[in-house]
Amino acid sequence: MMGRSIRIMLPIFLLLLVENGRGVKSASNYLIGLGSYDITGPAADVNMMGYANMDQTASGIHFRLRARAFVVAEPQGKRIVFVNLDACMASQLVTIKVLERLKARYGDLYTENNVAISGIHTHAGPGGYLQYVVYLVTSLGFVRQSFDALVDGIEQSIIQAHDNLRTGSIYVNKGELLDAGVNRSPSAYLNNPAAERSKYKYDVDKDMTLLKFVDDEWGPVGSFNWFATHGTSMSRTNSLISGDNKGASARFMEDWFEQTNGGSISTDVSKINKIPRRISSIIPLAKDTRKSTIKFTSLAKRVRSALRQTEMPAFVSAFCQTNCGDVSPNVLGAFCLDTGLPCDFNHSTCGGKNELCYGRGPGYPDEFESTRIIGERQFRKAVELFNAASEQLNGKIDYRHTFVDFSKLDVTIPKEGGGTNVVKTCPAAMGFAFAAGTTDGPGAFDFKQGDDSGNAFWRLVRNVLKTPGKEQNDCQHPKPILLDTGEMKQPYDWAPSILPVQILRIGQLVILSVPGEFTTMAGRRLRDAVKTVLTSGDTKEFGSNVHVVIAGLTNTYSQYVTTFEEYQIQRYEGASTLYGPHTLSGYIQEFKKLAAALISGQSVESGPQPPDLLNKQISLLTPVVMDATPLGVNFGDVSLDVPKNSTFKRGDNVTVVFWSACPRNDLMTEGTFALVEILKGKDSWRPAYDDDDFCLRFIWSRPAKLSTRSHATIQWIIPQTAASGVYRIRHFGAAKSLLGSIKHFTGASSGFVVA
């Protein structure tokens, strides 16, 4: 009896011990929930958003794109939502439609006031999802599939985060990352006052700010961080959908956590399955002693879904964008393709031409390797900050949001010698240097950065569309106007006028949601101005340790924001500062108002509403008519197989080609077009890698633009961490008949050995 009593009491005693042990932690003060969903969109025929290169159309997947969301709420109070998109930027139209869905589902719980949707600025995602004409030209208008994939994915990520709300804590940490970004417009930066520049060690921001989300029961469940570097490691000629360096960082960190700390511990030894690791050992992996209770679903299901531990939600890691306007990930510098010499400092030209001046990433000339390296560098720093995070966020959840018409905003600025002066912002316009592009992706013709005069020929071309008047020219000076987009209204608005400005607060962390790309110094000025408001006056609510971060490209998109001094130089960023030289001063003025309202508890007016232009959208992208294969060939048949009885080693590129169909027929959302399987036992194939893995590429092609035939080339660069064994490669797709019906298919290569 005594032994039986001990056996009964021991588990109870251990349970109480564990619960008491939790009591030594800082008290949980929030409800936290995280979610993630696929937003990859159409992987064929659609122009990519970012470089404005008509020839850059999607033709496969490097790795998938995701929306990652967190919800933080006071148990009986306010809440906020932040969504990070593996997309070039947020879209006003997408934001409007997401909010409509949230209202239908949750009432007034989530509104424009407390929801922020931000883009990482990858230039390798499908375009066509913004509502203003200038952002739809290269995508041949509006692309419904791109738009729907984003709206659906954002909504689903928020639903997951909402459903996952549980008591927990949030920790903040900050540290320097020195080798993941350089200033691509240093001549403009140097035009800022010397006294101001002397306050900073670098000409770009090197700080990463990270949030660590810790569930009371499960422990760490996610992290979000903000760091400034452009999503341009992948070039303007790349045609594979990719989250670029920040998307790669997120994939690396999520896989790292799942392999080391995630999931449940099973005591059923018989259910252990040694599935090969799917990431390189960038961060040393702890010895994996977990017992796995893997439940495999359909073979087309994503690897991470198939391997998930069912009890605990997946770890979510987001690498968010901030003031990246003049920050390039091509850290080796800009060089001329013809001579190999550095480009001209002031104009980024080679022999007077901009087309040959390109920035080089650390993996040059391999853009995939540059993406991996810059992604790894951010990942390493994030892991370091994550593991060391100890400052707990405490205090209110709060927010303020308003819409501002930046086409005619009165801005009060200080005058030299004292007093103030009232100036105005302008209707949107883009300068000649906009067409020159940047060292990350140069433009064409004879445009160049640093052009404050323009030329007669392109003025004639411009005037066919719209000739800017004297008032607009004077307002935008010294910008020579190439496109007067703010005054172009046919067939509908070419550029936004009404923009959202928003502040989110979680305790001593304040997020400034800005609808554009702030340069380094512009971001510093905005952060400092808001911090001064928050920490001055009678209120002691924040103290000196307030953390202010900028969330760039959030809620809508309005291109760049430079300082007044940088604007005078008219490099690409200045030429793309739409609302004139006082744009930054306008933002600082409006954010100071929001900050003052935040600390005083006062409400703010909602401001003028932006338009919903969905019903005015035009799409010129041709639909998929039908798919076909040669006589006697089926969809999914192998066109080029691995050699018979072949053996490969780690680092080799295994390539298989399948007869395929257009990926637009089925986006395989939360699924995969490509799969690597490993043989377990005699006849059991288990998923090992899918098209969300950095090492697996799905490349789609057709012999001619209007051809009904197509191929899927699947390349697997075998990771150093791949387990030895027998593998095969599979392809999944969907074919469209002439009558419009969709039929799914699959195919598999021969088996091969990895030794």
CSV table of N, CA and C in Angstrom, one decimal, residues 585-692:
chain,number,residue,atom,x,y,z
A,585,SER,N,9.3,66.3,-42.7
A,585,SER,CA,8.8,67.2,-41.7
A,585,SER,C,7.3,67.0,-41.5
A,586,GLY,N,6.6,66.7,-42.5
A,586,GLY,CA,5.2,66.4,-42.4
A,586,GLY,C,5.0,65.1,-41.5
A,587,TYR,N,5.7,64.1,-41.8
A,587,TYR,CA,5.6,62.9,-41.0
A,587,TYR,C,6.0,63.1,-39.5
A,588,ILE,N,7.1,63.9,-39.3
A,588,ILE,CA,7.4,64.1,-37.9
A,588,ILE,C,6.3,64.9,-37.2
A,589,GLN,N,5.8,65.9,-37.9
A,589,GLN,CA,4.7,66.7,-37.3
A,589,GLN,C,3.5,65.8,-36.9
A,590,GLU,N,3.1,64.9,-37.8
A,590,GLU,CA,1.9,64.1,-37.5
A,590,GLU,C,2.2,63.0,-36.5
A,591,PHE,N,3.4,62.4,-36.5
A,591,PHE,CA,3.7,61.4,-35.5
A,591,PHE,C,3.8,62.0,-34.1
A,592,LYS,N,4.3,63.3,-34.0
A,592,LYS,CA,4.4,63.9,-32.7
A,592,LYS,C,3.0,64.1,-32.2
A,593,LYS,N,2.0,64.5,-33.0
A,593,LYS,CA,0.6,64.6,-32.6
A,593,LYS,C,0.1,63.3,-32.0
A,594,LEU,N,0.4,62.2,-32.8
A,594,LEU,CA,-0.1,60.9,-32.3
A,594,LEU,C,0.6,60.5,-31.0
A,595,ALA,N,1.9,60.8,-30.9
A,595,ALA,CA,2.6,60.4,-29.6
A,595,ALA,C,2.1,61.2,-28.4
A,596,ALA,N,1.8,62.5,-28.7
A,596,ALA,CA,1.2,63.3,-27.6
A,596,ALA,C,-0.2,62.8,-27.2
A,597,ALA,N,-1.0,62.4,-28.1
A,597,ALA,CA,-2.3,61.8,-27.8
A,597,ALA,C,-2.1,60.5,-27.1
A,598,LEU,N,-1.1,59.8,-27.4
A,598,LEU,CA,-0.9,58.5,-26.8
A,598,LEU,C,-0.6,58.6,-25.3
A,599,ILE,N,0.3,59.6,-24.9
A,599,ILE,CA,0.6,59.7,-23.5
A,599,ILE,C,-0.4,60.5,-22.7
A,600,SER,N,-1.2,61.3,-23.4
A,600,SER,CA,-2.3,62.0,-22.7
A,600,SER,C,-3.6,61.3,-22.6
A,601,GLY,N,-3.7,60.2,-23.4
A,601,GLY,CA,-4.9,59.4,-23.4
A,601,GLY,C,-6.0,60.0,-24.2
A,602,GLN,N,-5.7,61.0,-25.0
A,602,GLN,CA,-6.7,61.7,-25.9
A,602,GLN,C,-6.9,60.9,-27.2
A,603,SER,N,-8.0,61.0,-27.8
A,603,SER,CA,-8.3,60.4,-29.0
A,603,SER,C,-7.9,61.3,-30.2
A,604,VAL,N,-7.8,60.7,-31.4
A,604,VAL,CA,-7.4,61.5,-32.5
A,604,VAL,C,-8.5,61.3,-33.6
A,605,GLU,N,-8.7,62.3,-34.5
A,605,GLU,CA,-9.7,62.2,-35.5
A,605,GLU,C,-9.2,61.2,-36.6
A,606,SER,N,-10.1,60.5,-37.2
A,606,SER,CA,-9.7,59.5,-38.1
A,606,SER,C,-9.1,60.0,-39.4
A,607,GLY,N,-9.5,61.3,-39.8
A,607,GLY,CA,-9.0,61.9,-41.0
A,607,GLY,C,-9.7,61.4,-42.2
A,608,PRO,N,-9.3,61.9,-43.4
A,608,PRO,CA,-10.0,61.6,-44.6
A,608,PRO,C,-9.7,60.1,-45.0
A,609,GLN,N,-10.7,59.4,-45.5
A,609,GLN,CA,-10.6,58.0,-45.9
A,609,GLN,C,-9.9,57.9,-47.2
A,610,PRO,N,-9.0,56.9,-47.4
A,610,PRO,CA,-8.4,56.6,-48.7
A,610,PRO,C,-9.4,55.9,-49.6
A,611,PRO,N,-9.3,56.0,-50.9
A,611,PRO,CA,-10.3,55.4,-51.8
A,611,PRO,C,-10.1,53.9,-51.8
A,612,ASP,N,-11.2,53.2,-52.1
A,612,ASP,CA,-11.3,51.8,-52.4
A,612,ASP,C,-11.5,51.7,-53.9
A,613,LEU,N,-10.4,51.3,-54.6
A,613,LEU,CA,-10.4,51.4,-56.1
A,613,LEU,C,-10.6,50.0,-56.7
A,614,LEU,N,-11.0,49.0,-55.9
A,614,LEU,CA,-11.1,47.6,-56.4
A,614,LEU,C,-12.0,47.5,-57.7
A,615,ASN,N,-13.1,48.2,-57.7
A,615,ASN,CA,-14.0,48.1,-58.9
A,615,ASN,C,-13.5,48.8,-60.1
A,616,LYS,N,-12.4,49.6,-60.0
A,616,LYS,CA,-11.9,50.3,-61.1
A,616,LYS,C,-10.7,49.6,-61.7
A,617,GLN,N,-10.2,48.5,-61.1
A,617,GLN,CA,-9.0,47.9,-61.6
A,617,GLN,C,-9.2,47.3,-62.9
A,618,ILE,N,-8.1,47.3,-63.7
A,618,ILE,CA,-8.0,46.8,-65.0
A,618,ILE,C,-6.9,45.7,-65.0
A,619,SER,N,-7.2,44.5,-65.7
A,619,SER,CA,-6.2,43.5,-65.7
A,619,SER,C,-6.0,43.1,-67.2
A,620,LEU,N,-4.8,43.1,-67.7
A,620,LEU,CA,-4.4,42.7,-69.0
A,620,LEU,C,-3.7,41.4,-69.1
A,621,LEU,N,-3.5,40.8,-67.9
A,621,LEU,CA,-2.8,39.5,-67.9
A,621,LEU,C,-3.7,38.4,-68.5
A,622,THR,N,-3.2,37.7,-69.5
A,622,THR,CA,-4.0,36.7,-70.1
A,622,THR,C,-4.2,35.5,-69.2
A,623,PRO,N,-5.4,34.9,-69.1
A,623,PRO,CA,-5.6,33.7,-68.3
A,623,PRO,C,-5.0,32.5,-68.9
A,624,VAL,N,-4.9,31.4,-68.1
A,624,VAL,CA,-4.4,30.1,-68.6
A,624,VAL,C,-5.6,29.5,-69.5
A,625,VAL,N,-5.3,29.2,-70.7
A,625,VAL,CA,-6.3,28.7,-71.6
A,625,VAL,C,-6.4,27.2,-71.5
A,626,MET,N,-5.3,26.5,-71.6
A,626,MET,CA,-5.3,25.1,-71.4
A,626,MET,C,-3.8,24.6,-71.3
A,627,ASP,N,-3.6,23.4,-70.8
A,627,ASP,CA,-2.3,22.7,-70.7
A,627,ASP,C,-2.4,21.5,-71.6
A,628,ALA,N,-1.2,21.1,-72.1
A,628,ALA,CA,-1.2,19.9,-72.9
A,628,ALA,C,0.2,19.2,-72.8
A,629,THR,N,0.2,18.0,-73.2
A,629,THR,CA,1.5,17.2,-73.3
A,629,THR,C,1.5,16.5,-74.6
A,630,PRO,N,2.7,16.1,-75.1
A,630,PRO,CA,2.8,15.3,-76.3
A,630,PRO,C,2.0,14.0,-76.3
A,631,LEU,N,1.6,13.5,-77.4
A,631,LEU,CA,0.8,12.3,-77.5
A,631,LEU,C,1.6,11.1,-76.8
A,632,GLY,N,0.9,10.4,-75.9
A,632,GLY,CA,1.5,9.3,-75.1
A,632,GLY,C,2.2,9.7,-73.9
A,633,VAL,N,2.2,11.0,-73.6
A,633,VAL,CA,2.9,11.5,-72.3
A,633,VAL,C,1.8,12.1,-71.4
A,634,ASN,N,1.9,11.8,-70.1
A,634,ASN,CA,1.0,12.2,-69.1
A,634,ASN,C,1.6,13.4,-68.3
A,635,PHE,N,0.8,14.2,-67.7
A,635,PHE,CA,1.3,15.2,-66.8
A,635,PHE,C,1.9,14.5,-65.6
A,636,GLY,N,3.1,15.0,-65.2
A,636,GLY,CA,3.8,14.4,-64.1
A,636,GLY,C,4.8,13.3,-64.6
A,637,ASP,N,4.8,12.9,-65.8
A,637,ASP,CA,5.8,12.0,-66.3
A,637,ASP,C,7.2,12.7,-66.3
A,638,VAL,N,8.2,11.8,-66.1
A,638,VAL,CA,9.5,12.4,-66.0
A,638,VAL,C,10.1,12.6,-67.4
A,639,SER,N,10.6,13.8,-67.7
A,639,SER,CA,11.2,14.1,-69.0
A,639,SER,C,12.7,13.8,-68.9
A,640,LEU,N,13.3,14.2,-67.8
A,640,LEU,CA,14.7,13.9,-67.6
A,640,LEU,C,14.9,13.4,-66.2
A,641,ASP,N,15.3,12.1,-66.1
A,641,ASP,CA,15.5,11.5,-64.8
A,641,ASP,C,16.9,11.5,-64.3
A,642,VAL,N,17.1,11.1,-63.0
A,642,VAL,CA,18.4,10.9,-62.5
A,642,VAL,C,19.0,9.7,-63.2
A,643,PRO,N,20.3,9.6,-63.3
A,643,PRO,CA,20.9,8.3,-63.9
A,643,PRO,C,20.5,7.1,-63.1
A,644,LYS,N,20.4,6.0,-63.8
A,644,LYS,CA,20.0,4.8,-63.1
A,644,LYS,C,21.0,4.4,-62.1
A,645,ASN,N,20.6,3.9,-60.9
A,645,ASN,CA,21.4,3.5,-59.8
A,645,ASN,C,22.5,4.5,-59.4
A,646,SER,N,22.1,5.8,-59.5
A,646,SER,CA,23.0,6.8,-59.2
A,646,SER,C,23.2,7.1,-57.7
A,647,THR,N,24.4,7.6,-57.4
A,647,THR,CA,24.7,7.9,-56.0
A,647,THR,C,25.3,9.4,-56.0
A,648,PHE,N,24.8,10.2,-55.1
A,648,PHE,CA,25.2,11.6,-55.0
A,648,PHE,C,25.8,11.8,-53.6
A,649,LYS,N,26.6,12.8,-53.5
A,649,LYS,CA,27.1,13.2,-52.2
A,649,LYS,C,26.6,14.6,-51.8
A,650,ARG,N,26.7,14.9,-50.6
A,650,ARG,CA,26.2,16.2,-50.1
A,650,ARG,C,26.9,17.4,-50.8
A,651,GLY,N,26.1,18.4,-51.2
A,651,GLY,CA,26.6,19.5,-52.0
A,651,GLY,C,26.3,19.3,-53.4
A,652,ASP,N,26.0,18.1,-53.9
A,652,ASP,CA,25.7,17.9,-55.3
A,652,ASP,C,24.3,18.5,-55.6
A,653,ASN,N,24.1,18.8,-56.9
A,653,ASN,CA,22.8,19.3,-57.4
A,653,ASN,C,22.1,18.1,-58.1
A,654,VAL,N,21.0,17.7,-57.6
A,654,VAL,CA,20.2,16.6,-58.2
A,654,VAL,C,19.1,17.3,-59.0
A,655,THR,N,19.0,17.1,-60.3
A,655,THR,CA,18.0,17.7,-61.1
A,655,THR,C,17.2,16.7,-61.8
A,656,VAL,N,15.8,16.9,-61.7
A,656,VAL,CA,14.9,16.1,-62.4
A,656,VAL,C,13.9,17.0,-63.1
A,657,VAL,N,13.5,16.7,-64.4
A,657,VAL,CA,12.6,17.5,-65.1
A,657,VAL,C,11.3,16.7,-65.4
A,658,PHE,N,10.2,17.3,-65.1
A,658,PHE,CA,8.8,16.6,-65.3
A,658,PHE,C,8.0,17.4,-66.4
A,659,TRP,N,7.2,16.7,-67.1
A,659,TRP,CA,6.1,17.3,-67.9
A,659,TRP,C,5.1,17.9,-66.9
A,660,SER,N,4.8,19.2,-67.1
A,660,SER,CA,4.0,19.9,-66.1
A,660,SER,C,2.9,20.7,-66.7
A,661,ALA,N,2.3,21.6,-65.9
A,661,ALA,CA,1.2,22.5,-66.3
A,661,ALA,C,1.4,23.8,-65.6
A,662,CYS,N,0.7,24.8,-66.0
A,662,CYS,CA,0.9,26.1,-65.4
A,662,CYS,C,0.6,26.2,-63.9
A,663,PRO,N,1.5,26.7,-63.1
A,663,PRO,CA,1.3,26.8,-61.7
A,663,PRO,C,0.1,27.7,-61.3
A,664,ARG,N,-0.4,28.5,-62.2
A,664,ARG,CA,-1.5,29.3,-61.8
A,664,ARG,C,-2.8,28.6,-61.7
A,665,ASN,N,-2.8,27.3,-62.2
A,665,ASN,CA,-4.0,26.5,-62.1
A,665,ASN,C,-4.4,26.2,-60.6
A,666,ASP,N,-3.4,26.0,-59.8
A,666,ASP,CA,-3.5,25.7,-58.4
A,666,ASP,C,-2.2,26.3,-57.7
A,667,LEU,N,-2.4,27.2,-56.8
A,667,LEU,CA,-1.2,27.9,-56.2
A,667,LEU,C,-0.6,26.9,-55.2
A,668,MET,N,-1.2,25.8,-54.9
A,668,MET,CA,-0.7,24.9,-53.9
A,668,MET,C,-0.4,25.6,-52.5
A,669,THR,N,-1.3,26.5,-52.2
A,669,THR,CA,-1.2,27.2,-50.9
A,669,THR,C,-1.2,26.2,-49.8
A,670,GLU,N,-0.2,26.4,-48.9
A,670,GLU,CA,0.0,25.5,-47.8
A,670,GLU,C,0.3,24.1,-48.3
A,671,GLY,N,0.7,24.0,-49.5
A,671,GLY,CA,1.1,22.7,-50.1
A,671,GLY,C,2.5,22.9,-50.8
A,672,THR,N,2.8,22.1,-51.8
A,672,THR,CA,4.1,22.2,-52.4
A,672,THR,C,4.0,21.7,-53.9
A,673,PHE,N,4.8,22.3,-54.7
A,673,PHE,CA,5.0,21.8,-56.1
A,673,PHE,C,6.1,20.7,-56.2
A,674,ALA,N,7.0,20.8,-55.2
A,674,ALA,CA,8.2,19.9,-55.2
A,674,ALA,C,8.4,19.3,-53.9
A,675,LEU,N,8.8,18.0,-53.9
A,675,LEU,CA,9.0,17.3,-52.7
A,675,LEU,C,10.2,16.3,-52.8
A,676,VAL,N,11.0,16.3,-51.8
A,676,VAL,CA,12.1,15.3,-51.8
A,676,VAL,C,11.7,14.3,-50.7
A,677,GLU,N,11.7,13.0,-51.0
A,677,GLU,CA,11.3,12.0,-50.0
A,677,GLU,C,12.4,11.0,-49.8
A,678,ILE,N,12.4,10.5,-48.5
A,678,ILE,CA,13.4,9.5,-48.1
A,678,ILE,C,12.8,8.2,-47.9
A,679,LEU,N,13.4,7.1,-48.3
A,679,LEU,CA,12.8,5.8,-48.1
A,679,LEU,C,13.1,5.3,-46.7
A,680,LYS,N,12.0,4.9,-46.0
A,680,LYS,CA,12.0,4.3,-44.7
A,680,LYS,C,11.5,2.9,-44.8
A,681,GLY,N,12.3,2.0,-44.4
A,681,GLY,CA,11.9,0.6,-44.5
A,681,GLY,C,12.0,0.2,-46.0
A,682,LYS,N,11.1,-0.8,-46.4
A,682,LYS,CA,11.2,-1.3,-47.7
A,682,LYS,C,10.3,-0.4,-48.7
A,683,ASP,N,9.2,0.1,-48.3
A,683,ASP,CA,8.3,0.8,-49.2
A,683,ASP,C,7.6,2.0,-48.7
A,684,SER,N,8.2,2.6,-47.6
A,684,SER,CA,7.5,3.8,-47.0
A,684,SER,C,8.4,5.0,-47.3
A,685,TRP,N,7.8,5.9,-48.1
A,685,TRP,CA,8.5,7.2,-48.5
A,685,TRP,C,8.0,8.3,-47.5
A,686,ARG,N,8.9,9.0,-46.9
A,686,ARG,CA,8.6,10.0,-46.0
A,686,ARG,C,9.1,11.4,-46.5
A,687,PRO,N,8.3,12.4,-46.4
A,687,PRO,CA,8.7,13.8,-46.8
A,687,PRO,C,9.9,14.3,-46.1
A,688,ALA,N,10.9,14.9,-46.8
A,688,ALA,CA,12.1,15.4,-46.2
A,688,ALA,C,12.3,16.9,-46.5
A,689,TYR,N,12.1,17.3,-47.7
A,689,TYR,CA,12.3,18.7,-48.1
A,689,TYR,C,11.2,19.0,-49.1
A,690,ASP,N,10.7,20.3,-49.0
A,690,ASP,CA,9.7,20.8,-49.9
A,690,ASP,C,10.1,22.1,-50.5
A,691,ASP,N,9.2,22.7,-51.3
A,691,ASP,CA,9.5,24.0,-52.0
A,691,ASP,C,9.5,25.2,-51.0
A,692,ASP,N,9.5,25.0,-49.7
A,692,ASP,CA,9.7,26.0,-48.8
A,692,ASP,C,11.1,25.9,-48.2
